[in-house]
Amino acid sequence: MMFEATRLIRSTEKKINDMFQMGEVSTDNYGNKVHWHVPILAMTADVIQATFEKCMQCGMDGYVSKPFEEQQALYKQTTDQLAALLRHQFKDIA
């Protein structure tokens, strides 16, 4: 079930990104953003590496182990995404 839900979200993302690229959807409401991505995090009490790898194989962006502090999880996800964006934007400079 975890894989199926993730697959459906990623499939929808691809369709929307394709529509952006073909000009079928106006980017006026989205600013200059031409890539649409929904972060998917699993919540689990399991903290072993195999669980993390299974989440990644399903197409998730990461997982949060319970118990957790909501602010810590949001902060980590936000900083990870920002770091990835900066690496992508400045990959030719470094």
Tab-separated table of C-alpha atoms in Angstrom:
chain	number	residue	atom	x	y	z
A	1	MET	CA	0.000	0.000	0.000
A	2	MET	CA	2.857	2.378	0.809
A	3	PHE	CA	4.358	1.860	-2.646
A	4	GLU	CA	1.033	2.319	-4.439
A	5	ALA	CA	0.244	5.627	-2.718
A	6	THR	CA	3.732	6.964	-3.428
A	7	ARG	CA	3.546	5.793	-7.051
A	8	LEU	CA	0.255	7.618	-7.580
A	9	ILE	CA	1.605	10.883	-6.165
A	10	ARG	CA	4.801	10.679	-8.242
A	11	SER	CA	2.735	9.861	-11.354
A	12	THR	CA	0.607	12.962	-10.781
A	13	GLU	CA	3.753	15.047	-10.301
A	14	LYS	CA	5.133	13.819	-13.613
A	15	LYS	CA	1.914	14.645	-15.460
A	16	ILE	CA	1.849	18.170	-14.039
A	17	ASN	CA	5.544	18.738	-14.771
A	18	ASP	CA	5.004	17.530	-18.351
A	19	MET	CA	2.097	19.964	-18.745
A	20	PHE	CA	4.315	22.811	-17.489
A	21	GLN	CA	7.022	21.915	-19.989
A	22	MET	CA	4.578	21.695	-22.903
A	23	GLY	CA	2.980	25.011	-21.989
A	24	GLU	CA	-0.392	23.393	-21.284
A	25	VAL	CA	-0.445	24.901	-17.789
A	26	SER	CA	0.346	28.552	-17.167
A	27	THR	CA	3.085	29.188	-14.642
A	28	ASP	CA	1.457	32.524	-13.705
A	29	ASN	CA	-0.010	31.043	-10.527
A	30	TYR	CA	3.235	29.277	-9.682
A	31	GLY	CA	5.767	32.075	-10.202
A	32	ASN	CA	8.921	30.970	-11.953
A	33	LYS	CA	8.612	27.457	-10.604
A	34	VAL	CA	8.605	25.002	-13.476
A	35	HIS	CA	8.949	21.827	-11.416
A	36	TRP	CA	6.266	20.612	-9.053
A	37	HIS	CA	7.165	18.253	-6.181
A	38	VAL	CA	5.188	16.970	-3.200
A	39	PRO	CA	7.494	15.876	-0.366
A	40	ILE	CA	6.487	12.461	0.978
A	41	LEU	CA	7.644	11.378	4.425
A	42	ALA	CA	6.879	8.053	6.070
A	43	MET	CA	6.222	7.975	9.803
A	44	THR	CA	7.476	4.821	11.476
A	45	ALA	CA	8.619	3.498	14.835
A	46	ASP	CA	11.221	1.431	12.977
A	47	VAL	CA	14.648	3.085	12.744
A	48	ILE	CA	16.708	0.410	10.995
A	49	GLN	CA	18.527	1.152	7.731
A	50	ALA	CA	16.415	-1.384	5.798
A	51	THR	CA	13.276	0.640	6.556
A	52	PHE	CA	14.931	3.820	5.293
A	53	GLU	CA	16.011	2.026	2.101
A	54	LYS	CA	12.496	0.650	1.567
A	55	CYS	CA	11.057	4.172	1.882
A	56	MET	CA	13.559	5.457	-0.686
A	57	GLN	CA	12.780	2.570	-3.077
A	58	CYS	CA	9.098	3.497	-2.904
A	59	GLY	CA	9.915	7.031	-4.028
A	60	MET	CA	9.592	8.785	-0.688
A	61	ASP	CA	11.774	11.720	0.287
A	62	GLY	CA	12.529	10.432	3.760
A	63	TYR	CA	11.020	9.181	6.976
A	64	VAL	CA	10.426	10.345	10.514
A	65	SER	CA	10.800	7.898	13.371
A	66	LYS	CA	8.409	8.067	16.306
A	67	PRO	CA	8.368	9.648	18.792
A	68	PHE	CA	9.338	12.920	17.174
A	69	GLU	CA	9.014	16.615	17.657
A	70	GLU	CA	6.900	18.100	14.866
A	71	GLN	CA	9.035	21.215	14.606
A	72	GLN	CA	12.232	19.159	14.382
A	73	ALA	CA	10.830	17.042	11.546
A	74	LEU	CA	9.612	20.081	9.619
A	75	TYR	CA	12.921	21.890	10.161
A	76	LYS	CA	14.950	18.903	8.951
A	77	GLN	CA	12.805	18.413	5.849
A	78	THR	CA	12.917	22.116	5.001
A	79	THR	CA	16.674	22.419	5.468
A	80	ASP	CA	17.300	19.226	3.468
A	81	GLN	CA	15.198	20.552	0.583
A	82	LEU	CA	16.886	23.947	0.715
A	83	ALA	CA	20.329	22.334	0.691
A	84	ALA	CA	19.376	20.191	-2.321
A	85	LEU	CA	18.031	23.233	-4.154
A	86	LEU	CA	21.219	25.210	-3.481
A	87	ARG	CA	23.402	22.297	-4.616
A	88	HIS	CA	21.392	22.100	-7.840
A	89	GLN	CA	21.457	25.860	-8.450
A	90	PHE	CA	25.192	26.227	-7.848
A	91	LYS	CA	26.484	22.887	-9.153
A	92	ASP	CA	28.388	24.543	-12.023
A	93	ILE	CA	30.124	27.033	-9.736
A	94	ALA	CA	31.554	24.599	-7.190
